Short mmCIF file of C-alpha atoms in Angstrom, two decimals:
data_model
loop_
_atom_site.label_atom_id
_atom_site.label_comp_id
_atom_site.label_asym_id
_atom_site.label_seq_id
_atom_site.Cartn_x
_atom_site.Cartn_y
_atom_site.Cartn_z
CA UNK Q 98 97.28 -102.16 110.89
CA UNK Q 99 97.15 -100.40 107.54
CA UNK Q 100 99.93 -98.02 106.50
CA UNK Q 101 97.42 -95.17 106.34
CA UNK Q 102 96.20 -95.84 109.88
CA UNK Q 103 99.76 -96.13 111.20
CA UNK Q 104 100.56 -92.77 109.62
CA UNK Q 105 97.54 -91.12 111.24
CA UNK Q 106 98.51 -92.49 114.66
CA UNK Q 107 102.12 -91.42 114.20
CA UNK Q 108 100.97 -87.90 113.32
CA UNK Q 109 98.65 -87.97 116.34
CA UNK Q 110 101.59 -88.64 118.64
CA UNK Q 111 103.58 -85.84 117.00
CA UNK Q 112 100.62 -83.50 117.44
CA UNK Q 113 100.49 -84.40 121.12
CA UNK Q 114 104.19 -83.71 121.57
CA UNK Q 115 103.87 -80.35 119.82
CA UNK Q 116 100.90 -79.41 121.99
CA UNK Q 117 102.71 -80.40 125.18
CA UNK Q 118 105.79 -78.43 124.15
CA UNK Q 119 103.69 -75.32 123.53
CA UNK Q 120 101.91 -75.71 126.87
CA UNK Q 121 105.13 -76.12 128.88
CA UNK Q 122 107.49 -73.60 127.29
CA UNK Q 123 106.81 -70.96 129.94
CA UNK Q 124 107.26 -73.37 132.86
CA UNK Q 125 105.74 -72.84 136.29
CA UNK Q 126 105.23 -69.20 137.27
CA UNK Q 127 104.25 -68.82 140.95
CA UNK Q 128 100.99 -66.95 141.35
CA UNK Q 129 100.29 -67.09 137.61
CA UNK Q 130 100.25 -70.76 136.68
CA UNK Q 131 97.11 -72.52 137.88
CA UNK Q 132 97.73 -75.31 140.42
CA UNK Q 133 94.68 -77.49 140.01
CA UNK Q 134 93.46 -79.65 142.88
CA UNK Q 135 92.76 -82.51 140.46
CA UNK Q 136 93.00 -83.37 136.82
CA UNK Q 137 93.80 -85.96 134.19
CA UNK Q 138 97.36 -86.77 133.16
CA UNK Q 139 97.25 -87.75 129.49
CA UNK Q 140 100.12 -88.67 127.19
CA UNK Q 141 100.65 -89.38 123.50
CA UNK Q 142 99.56 -93.00 123.89
CA UNK Q 143 96.26 -91.88 125.41
CA UNK Q 144 95.59 -89.51 122.53
CA UNK Q 145 96.51 -92.19 120.00
CA UNK Q 146 94.23 -94.74 121.72
CA UNK Q 147 91.28 -92.39 121.37
CA UNK Q 148 92.04 -91.61 117.73
CA UNK Q 149 92.47 -95.29 116.86
CA UNK Q 150 89.08 -96.12 118.38
CA UNK Q 151 87.55 -93.24 116.43
CA UNK Q 152 89.18 -94.42 113.18
CA UNK Q 153 87.65 -97.84 113.74
CA UNK Q 154 84.29 -96.18 114.47
CA UNK Q 155 83.95 -98.07 117.74
CA UNK Q 156 81.20 -95.75 118.91
CA UNK Q 157 79.27 -98.18 121.15
CA UNK Q 158 80.32 -100.68 123.79
CA UNK Q 159 82.36 -103.41 122.17
CA UNK Q 160 85.73 -105.22 122.25
CA UNK Q 161 87.62 -102.50 124.11
CA UNK Q 162 84.92 -102.33 126.78
CA UNK Q 163 85.06 -106.09 127.36
CA UNK Q 164 88.87 -106.03 127.39
CA UNK Q 165 88.93 -103.21 129.93
CA UNK Q 166 86.39 -104.94 132.16
CA UNK Q 167 88.51 -108.10 132.27
CA UNK Q 168 91.78 -106.23 132.80
CA UNK Q 169 90.42 -104.02 135.56
CA UNK Q 170 88.78 -106.91 137.38
CA UNK Q 171 92.12 -108.74 137.36
CA UNK Q 172 93.92 -105.61 138.56
CA UNK Q 173 91.61 -105.19 141.56
CA UNK Q 174 91.30 -108.93 142.21
CA UNK Q 175 87.61 -109.65 141.69
CA UNK Q 176 85.79 -111.94 139.27
CA UNK Q 177 83.50 -109.60 137.35
CA UNK Q 178 83.43 -105.96 136.28
CA UNK Q 179 80.80 -104.02 134.35
CA UNK Q 180 81.72 -100.74 132.70
CA UNK Q 181 79.27 -97.84 133.05
CA UNK Q 182 78.94 -94.29 131.81
CA UNK Q 183 79.93 -92.77 135.20
CA UNK Q 184 80.90 -93.56 138.77
CA UNK Q 185 77.53 -92.21 139.85
CA UNK Q 186 75.83 -94.78 137.61
CA UNK Q 187 78.08 -97.47 139.08
CA UNK Q 188 76.82 -96.58 142.56
CA UNK Q 189 73.22 -96.58 141.36
CA UNK Q 190 73.62 -100.01 139.76
CA UNK Q 191 75.40 -101.56 142.75
CA UNK Q 192 72.72 -100.59 145.23
CA UNK Q 193 69.81 -101.14 142.85
CA UNK Q 194 71.06 -104.69 142.24
CA UNK Q 195 70.42 -105.41 145.92
CA UNK Q 196 66.72 -104.70 145.37
CA UNK Q 197 66.41 -107.37 142.63
CA UNK Q 198 63.65 -109.96 142.93
CA UNK Q 199 66.28 -112.57 142.08
CA UNK Q 200 67.66 -112.17 145.61
CA UNK Q 201 64.27 -113.33 146.97
CA UNK Q 202 64.03 -112.79 150.75
CA UNK Q 203 67.46 -111.15 150.89
CA UNK Q 204 66.47 -108.26 148.61
CA UNK Q 205 66.27 -104.72 149.92
CA UNK Q 206 62.76 -103.31 150.03
CA UNK Q 207 61.42 -99.75 150.36
CA UNK Q 208 61.81 -98.55 153.93
CA UNK Q 209 64.86 -100.70 154.65
CA UNK Q 210 67.80 -98.81 156.11
CA UNK Q 211 71.28 -98.37 154.64
CA UNK Q 212 74.08 -97.01 156.85
CA UNK Q 213 76.20 -94.32 155.20
CA UNK Q 214 78.35 -91.31 156.07
CA UNK Q 215 77.03 -87.76 156.37
CA UNK Q 216 80.30 -86.10 155.27
CA UNK Q 217 80.67 -87.31 151.73
CA UNK Q 218 79.62 -86.96 148.11
CA UNK Q 219 75.92 -87.15 147.17
CA UNK Q 220 76.25 -90.04 144.74
CA UNK Q 221 77.06 -92.42 147.59
CA UNK Q 222 73.75 -91.52 149.22
CA UNK Q 223 71.47 -90.78 146.25
CA UNK Q 224 70.97 -94.44 145.22
CA UNK Q 225 69.65 -95.15 148.71
CA UNK Q 226 67.03 -92.43 148.35
CA UNK Q 227 66.30 -93.23 144.70
CA UNK Q 228 65.46 -96.84 145.61
CA UNK Q 229 63.02 -95.82 148.36
CA UNK Q 230 65.43 -96.86 151.11
CA UNK Q 231 66.30 -94.88 154.23
CA UNK Q 232 69.84 -93.55 154.74
CA UNK Q 233 71.19 -93.79 158.27
CA UNK Q 234 73.89 -91.15 158.67
CA UNK Q 235 76.93 -91.64 160.88
CA UNK Q 236 79.72 -89.24 161.78
CA UNK Q 237 83.41 -89.38 160.89
CA UNK Q 238 86.75 -88.99 162.63
CA UNK Q 239 88.68 -85.77 162.05
CA UNK Q 240 92.12 -86.50 160.66
CA UNK Q 241 91.18 -89.65 158.74
CA UNK Q 242 87.78 -88.25 157.66
CA UNK Q 243 86.34 -91.77 157.73
CA UNK Q 244 83.75 -93.31 159.98
CA UNK Q 245 84.63 -96.22 162.25
CA UNK Q 246 83.38 -99.75 162.75
CA UNK Q 247 82.23 -98.70 166.21
CA UNK Q 248 79.99 -95.97 164.80
CA UNK Q 249 78.58 -98.32 162.19
CA UNK Q 250 77.84 -100.96 164.83
CA UNK Q 251 75.98 -98.41 166.96
CA UNK Q 252 73.88 -97.41 163.93
CA UNK Q 253 72.55 -100.90 163.20
CA UNK Q 254 68.83 -101.13 163.93
CA UNK Q 255 66.03 -103.63 163.31
CA UNK Q 256 65.45 -102.36 159.74
CA UNK Q 257 69.14 -102.05 158.76
CA UNK Q 258 69.92 -104.18 155.72
CA UNK Q 259 73.04 -102.68 154.12
CA UNK Q 260 76.08 -100.42 154.48
CA UNK Q 261 77.29 -98.12 151.69
CA UNK Q 262 80.38 -96.02 152.44
CA UNK Q 263 83.12 -94.30 150.43
CA UNK Q 264 86.82 -94.36 151.27
CA UNK Q 265 87.46 -90.69 152.08
CA UNK Q 266 89.84 -88.95 149.66
CA UNK Q 267 91.65 -92.23 149.04
CA UNK Q 268 92.06 -92.98 152.75
CA UNK Q 269 90.52 -96.41 153.51
CA UNK Q 270 87.85 -96.78 156.16
CA UNK Q 271 88.08 -99.76 158.51
CA UNK Q 272 87.03 -102.06 155.70
CA UNK Q 273 87.92 -105.42 157.28
CA UNK Q 274 86.12 -104.64 160.54
CA UNK Q 275 83.06 -103.21 158.79
CA UNK Q 276 82.95 -106.20 156.44
CA UNK Q 277 82.92 -108.50 159.50
CA UNK Q 278 80.11 -106.44 161.01
CA UNK Q 279 78.16 -106.82 157.79
CA UNK Q 280 78.69 -110.58 157.78
CA UNK Q 281 77.78 -110.97 161.45
CA UNK Q 282 74.53 -109.03 161.00
CA UNK Q 283 73.58 -110.36 157.57
CA UNK Q 284 74.05 -106.98 155.88
CA UNK Q 285 75.17 -106.12 152.38
CA UNK Q 286 78.32 -103.96 152.03
CA UNK Q 287 78.94 -101.64 149.07
CA UNK Q 288 82.37 -99.98 148.90
CA UNK Q 289 82.44 -96.70 147.03
CA UNK Q 290 86.08 -96.95 145.90
CA UNK Q 291 85.89 -94.04 143.48
CA UNK Q 292 88.60 -92.01 145.25
CA UNK Q 293 90.80 -94.87 146.40
CA UNK Q 294 91.96 -97.06 143.52
CA UNK Q 295 95.27 -98.61 144.59
CA UNK Q 296 94.73 -98.06 148.33
CA UNK Q 297 95.18 -101.00 150.69
CA UNK Q 298 93.84 -101.84 154.12
CA UNK Q 299 95.56 -104.54 156.14
CA UNK Q 300 97.51 -105.41 153.01
CA UNK Q 301 94.40 -105.95 150.85
CA UNK Q 302 93.23 -103.67 148.05
CA UNK Q 303 90.18 -101.56 148.76
CA UNK Q 304 87.31 -102.52 146.52
CA UNK Q 305 87.63 -106.19 147.52
CA UNK Q 306 85.95 -106.14 150.94
CA UNK Q 307 82.32 -105.59 149.96
CA UNK Q 308 79.66 -107.47 148.05
CA UNK Q 309 80.09 -104.71 145.47
CA UNK Q 310 82.60 -101.95 144.88
CA UNK Q 311 82.51 -99.04 142.47
CA UNK Q 312 85.05 -96.82 140.71
CA UNK Q 313 84.81 -93.55 138.79
CA UNK Q 314 86.86 -92.61 135.73
CA UNK Q 315 85.98 -88.90 135.74
CA UNK Q 316 89.11 -86.77 135.00
CA UNK Q 317 89.63 -85.96 138.70
CA UNK Q 318 90.13 -89.62 139.57
CA UNK Q 319 93.07 -91.99 139.51
CA UNK Q 320 92.35 -93.13 135.93
CA UNK Q 321 90.22 -91.32 133.42
CA UNK Q 322 88.01 -92.09 130.46
CA UNK Q 323 86.61 -88.54 130.45
CA UNK Q 324 83.41 -89.96 131.88
CA UNK Q 325 82.95 -93.53 133.03
CA UNK Q 326 82.72 -95.89 135.96
CA UNK Q 327 82.69 -99.56 136.82
CA UNK Q 328 80.89 -101.98 139.16
CA UNK Q 329 82.95 -104.84 140.61
CA UNK Q 330 81.93 -108.03 142.39
CA UNK Q 331 83.06 -111.62 142.81
CA UNK Q 332 79.48 -112.90 143.06
CA UNK Q 333 78.29 -114.11 139.67
CA UNK Q 334 74.60 -113.71 140.49
CA UNK Q 335 75.13 -110.10 141.55
CA UNK Q 336 77.14 -109.46 138.39
CA UNK Q 337 74.35 -110.81 136.23
CA UNK Q 338 71.83 -108.53 137.93
CA UNK Q 339 74.08 -105.50 137.38
CA UNK Q 340 74.43 -106.37 133.70
CA UNK Q 341 70.66 -106.62 133.30
CA UNK Q 342 70.02 -103.33 135.08
CA UNK Q 343 72.74 -101.56 133.09
CA UNK Q 344 71.48 -102.92 129.75
CA UNK Q 345 67.82 -101.74 129.76
CA UNK Q 346 66.77 -104.44 132.25
CA UNK Q 347 66.81 -107.15 129.60
CA UNK Q 348 67.15 -110.78 130.56
CA UNK Q 349 69.40 -111.67 127.62
CA UNK Q 350 73.17 -111.62 128.15
CA UNK Q 351 74.33 -111.62 124.53
CA UNK Q 352 77.15 -109.18 123.79
CA UNK Q 353 76.29 -106.28 121.46
CA UNK Q 354 76.17 -107.58 117.90
CA UNK Q 355 75.86 -111.20 119.08
CA UNK Q 356 72.82 -113.47 118.87
CA UNK Q 357 71.81 -116.71 120.60
CA UNK Q 358 74.75 -117.02 122.99
CA UNK Q 359 72.57 -119.28 125.16
CA UNK Q 360 71.62 -121.43 122.13
CA UNK Q 361 67.93 -121.20 123.01
CA UNK Q 362 67.02 -117.64 122.04
CA UNK Q 363 63.51 -118.65 120.91
CA UNK Q 364 62.89 -121.33 123.54
CA UNK Q 365 62.13 -119.21 126.63
CA UNK Q 366 58.81 -118.67 128.32
CA UNK Q 367 58.91 -115.88 130.97
CA UNK Q 368 56.26 -113.77 132.62
CA UNK Q 369 53.02 -114.07 130.69
CA UNK Q 370 54.74 -113.80 127.33
CA UNK Q 371 54.06 -116.45 124.68
CA UNK Q 372 56.48 -119.36 124.61
CA UNK Q 373 59.40 -118.73 122.28
CA UNK Q 374 59.35 -114.94 122.61
CA UNK Q 375 62.71 -113.52 121.46
CA UNK Q 376 64.98 -113.59 124.52
CA UNK Q 377 66.76 -110.42 123.34
CA UNK Q 378 63.51 -108.58 124.08
CA UNK Q 379 62.52 -110.14 127.38
CA UNK Q 380 62.98 -107.76 130.32
CA UNK Q 381 63.43 -109.10 133.83
CA UNK Q 382 64.27 -105.81 135.61
CA UNK Q 383 63.13 -102.21 135.44
CA UNK Q 384 66.52 -101.10 134.18
CA UNK Q 385 68.47 -98.30 132.57
CA UNK Q 386 70.88 -97.76 129.70
CA UNK Q 387 74.09 -96.90 131.55
CA UNK Q 388 76.68 -98.41 129.22
CA UNK Q 389 79.94 -96.73 128.26
CA UNK Q 390 81.50 -96.68 124.77
CA UNK Q 391 84.60 -98.20 123.23
CA UNK Q 392 86.03 -94.70 122.80
CA UNK Q 393 86.03 -94.38 126.59
CA UNK Q 394 87.30 -97.91 127.11
CA UNK Q 395 90.18 -97.43 124.65
CA UNK Q 396 91.36 -94.46 126.69
CA UNK Q 397 90.87 -96.47 129.89
CA UNK Q 398 93.04 -99.31 128.61
CA UNK Q 399 95.85 -96.87 127.87
CA UNK Q 400 95.47 -95.20 131.27
CA UNK Q 401 95.47 -98.55 133.08
CA UNK Q 402 99.07 -99.22 132.02
CA UNK Q 403 100.08 -96.16 134.06
CA UNK Q 404 98.10 -96.87 137.23
CA UNK Q 405 101.08 -97.93 139.36
CA UNK Q 406 103.05 -94.79 138.50
CA UNK Q 407 99.99 -92.61 139.15
CA UNK Q 408 99.48 -94.19 142.57
CA UNK Q 409 103.13 -93.70 143.52
CA UNK Q 410 103.01 -90.05 142.41
CA UNK Q 411 99.93 -89.41 144.55
CA UNK Q 412 101.60 -90.95 147.59
CA UNK Q 413 104.81 -89.01 146.98
CA UNK Q 414 103.00 -85.69 146.54
CA UNK Q 415 100.89 -86.24 149.65
CA UNK Q 416 104.01 -87.02 151.69
CA UNK Q 417 105.76 -83.88 150.43
CA UNK Q 418 102.83 -81.73 151.59
CA UNK Q 419 102.56 -83.59 154.89
CA UNK Q 420 106.26 -83.15 155.70
CA UNK Q 421 106.29 -79.54 154.51
CA UNK Q 422 103.31 -78.52 156.65
CA UNK Q 423 104.25 -80.47 159.76
CA UNK Q 424 104.12 -78.26 162.83
CA UNK Q 425 102.10 -75.42 161.28
CA UNK Q 426 99.85 -74.13 164.09
CA UNK Q 427 96.05 -74.04 163.92
CA UNK Q 428 95.85 -76.65 161.14
CA UNK Q 429 94.82 -80.27 161.60
CA UNK Q 430 96.84 -82.31 159.12
CA UNK Q 431 95.50 -85.54 157.62
CA UNK Q 432 96.43 -89.00 158.87
CA UNK Q 433 96.19 -92.39 157.19
CA UNK Q 434 93.78 -94.82 158.82
CA UNK Q 435 95.87 -97.21 160.97
CA UNK Q 436 96.74 -100.32 158.98
CA UNK Q 437 96.25 -98.62 155.63
CA UNK Q 438 98.41 -97.48 152.72
CA UNK Q 439 96.30 -94.88 150.91
CA UNK Q 440 96.42 -93.97 147.25
CA UNK Q 441 95.53 -90.39 148.06
CA UNK Q 442 92.93 -88.36 146.17
CA UNK Q 443 93.68 -85.08 147.94
CA UNK Q 444 95.41 -83.45 150.90
CA UNK Q 445 92.79 -82.37 153.42
CA UNK Q 446 93.19 -79.61 156.00
CA UNK Q 447 90.94 -78.52 158.84
CA UNK Q 448 91.34 -75.08 160.37
CA UNK Q 449 91.03 -75.17 164.15
CA UNK Q 450 87.67 -73.55 165.03
CA UNK Q 451 89.55 -71.44 167.60
CA UNK Q 452 92.25 -70.30 165.15
CA UNK Q 453 92.85 -66.55 164.70
CA UNK Q 454 91.85 -66.93 161.04
CA UNK Q 455 89.07 -68.73 159.17
CA UNK Q 456 89.02 -71.42 156.56
CA UNK Q 457 87.42 -68.94 154.17
CA UNK Q 458 90.26 -66.45 154.63
CA UNK Q 459 92.92 -69.10 154.04
CA UNK Q 460 91.10 -70.45 150.99
CA UNK Q 461 90.68 -66.94 149.55
CA UNK Q 462 94.41 -66.36 150.00
CA UNK Q 463 95.33 -69.60 148.25
CA UNK Q 464 92.90 -69.02 145.41
CA UNK Q 465 94.35 -65.52 144.91
CA UNK Q 466 97.68 -67.26 144.32
CA UNK Q 467 96.13 -69.59 141.72
CA UNK Q 468 96.20 -72.54 144.14
CA UNK Q 469 93.00 -74.48 143.58
CA UNK Q 470 91.05 -75.74 146.58
CA UNK Q 471 87.97 -77.87 147.08
CA UNK Q 472 85.63 -78.48 149.99
CA UNK Q 473 85.41 -81.95 151.50
CA UNK Q 474 82.55 -82.47 149.08
CA UNK Q 475 79.14 -81.83 150.63
CA UNK Q 476 80.24 -81.48 154.24
CA UNK Q 477 77.21 -82.58 156.24
CA UNK Q 478 74.73 -83.84 153.62
CA UNK Q 479 71.80 -83.64 156.02
CA UNK Q 480 72.08 -79.83 155.87
CA UNK Q 481 71.61 -79.62 152.09
CA UNK Q 482 68.25 -78.65 150.57
CA UNK Q 483 68.04 -81.89 148.60
CA UNK Q 484 67.86 -84.00 151.78
CA UNK Q 485 66.05 -81.82 154.31
CA UNK Q 486 62.65 -83.40 153.68
CA UNK Q 487 63.84 -86.90 152.79
CA UNK Q 488 63.27 -89.76 155.25
CA UNK Q 489 66.49 -90.51 157.08
CA UNK Q 490 67.90 -91.37 160.47
CA UNK Q 491 70.94 -89.99 162.29
CA UNK Q 492 72.91 -92.26 164.58
CA UNK Q 493 74.61 -90.36 167.38
CA UNK Q 494 75.71 -86.84 166.57
CA UNK Q 495 77.21 -85.35 163.44
CA UNK Q 496 79.55 -83.00 165.27
CA UNK Q 497 82.61 -83.71 163.16
CA UNK Q 498 80.60 -83.57 159.94
CA UNK Q 499 79.53 -80.06 160.95
CA UNK Q 500 83.15 -79.12 161.65
CA UNK Q 501 84.06 -80.33 158.16
CA UNK Q 502 81.23 -78.23 156.73
CA UNK Q 503 82.59 -75.08 158.33
CA UNK Q 504 86.36 -75.55 158.57
CA UNK Q 505 87.70 -78.15 156.09
CA UNK Q 506 89.09 -78.03 152.56
CA UNK Q 507 91.67 -79.86 150.45
CA UNK Q 508 94.38 -79.21 147.90
CA UNK Q 509 95.69 -81.44 145.16
CA UNK Q 510 98.14 -84.32 145.04
CA UNK Q 511 97.39 -85.63 141.53
CA UNK Q 512 100.31 -86.73 139.33
CA UNK Q 513 100.29 -83.58 137.19
CA UNK Q 514 101.68 -81.50 140.07
CA UNK Q 515 105.42 -80.85 140.25
CA UNK Q 516 107.64 -80.49 143.31
CA UNK Q 517 107.94 -76.79 142.51
CA UNK Q 518 104.16 -76.41 142.60
CA UNK Q 519 103.83 -78.35 145.85
CA UNK Q 520 106.57 -76.32 147.50
CA UNK Q 521 104.73 -73.16 146.48
CA UNK Q 522 101.55 -74.50 148.11
CA UNK Q 523 103.51 -75.26 151.30
CA UNK Q 524 105.18 -71.86 151.34
CA UNK Q 525 101.88 -70.08 150.73
CA UNK Q 526 100.08 -71.84 153.58
CA UNK Q 527 102.99 -71.23 155.94
CA UNK Q 528 103.17 -67.56 154.97
CA UNK Q 529 99.44 -67.04 155.55
CA UNK Q 530 99.46 -68.72 158.97
CA UNK Q 531 102.56 -66.80 160.09
CA UNK Q 532 100.98 -63.50 159.04
CA UNK Q 533 97.78 -64.28 160.96
CA UNK Q 534 99.20 -65.75 164.15
#
């Protein structure tokens, strides 16, 4: 590293410290200081990592991207990882890969069914619709806010070919049982692990049960790159398909700036192209450009060193809220799925439909105190305008998804929250319920 570069990075760290000092001089003021439900926790090393990548003008995918992919795959315990520009793109790539002609008779085809959850985020469901497949919606359990293997089993029909489900707010679904169902019925399983990095089920990390898993690095999530996501798999064929789809659909696997990795760049004959057509410009899939940049990856590498402490903070904050709100009437408190150890994304509350107050009234009260809240994402997706006229099937009823739509919300547990903030959240909820009971 040059002396000039070292000086710039040193000044960057000093700038960060000065900015943090200015932001924290007033401390927490109840009812004035915003308590966000989610957010990124960034330190001087993160800022320096971004500046260093900018100084090196690493503006496209490059060495940092490859390094992050390898490091994150090792951290989760899978063989291959492909960085993307968002978690939504990761979901799109994972499911689209299952439609590849390279899978021959196993490929998903238009009209095939994919089992998913009604109470979730749209980007778990959108790739199903975008690929001409049919979502089959199942309900969830209140308390864990996940579906069950029993519900998934009941939803399997003659056209069912895959399962794509997210771990709800960091709380694992019954991943081992659903993975066995998928194996027994010859189905693909895609784990949307965007909210659950670091969670375990039956002692095994989530994101390792399915044929694919996905993660988001949006600022609300466990690690951030600003924007970004990743697709993970231990199947090398699936990984190769994802890479092709992510990188314009090209057949070539050369890294950016590299040529002739396969040593026969001008020796291929594919499709009806002339023999010897440049392999860098042969396209085997109808793909996208969904790559991330080294600026994002540099930040991700810095964030990854803090993952364990972030996970522990989320667990600690969730436990503080759970203990502090224990016994409050008219509120259903969250529960971990049996056999799991969640890396929580949020603390979810459901107001009893028969309570003497409404969810809206409680949320308005909290927001008036600068306590940020969020809905459990879309509630029942089948009730949204985007999906009303889309082909789909509902297995059983969606009673609990409708309850979530009307009565459920969550507050934050992310590592940027202090004990003082969490205690204020607890006291505010208790005060509201006492005044309305």
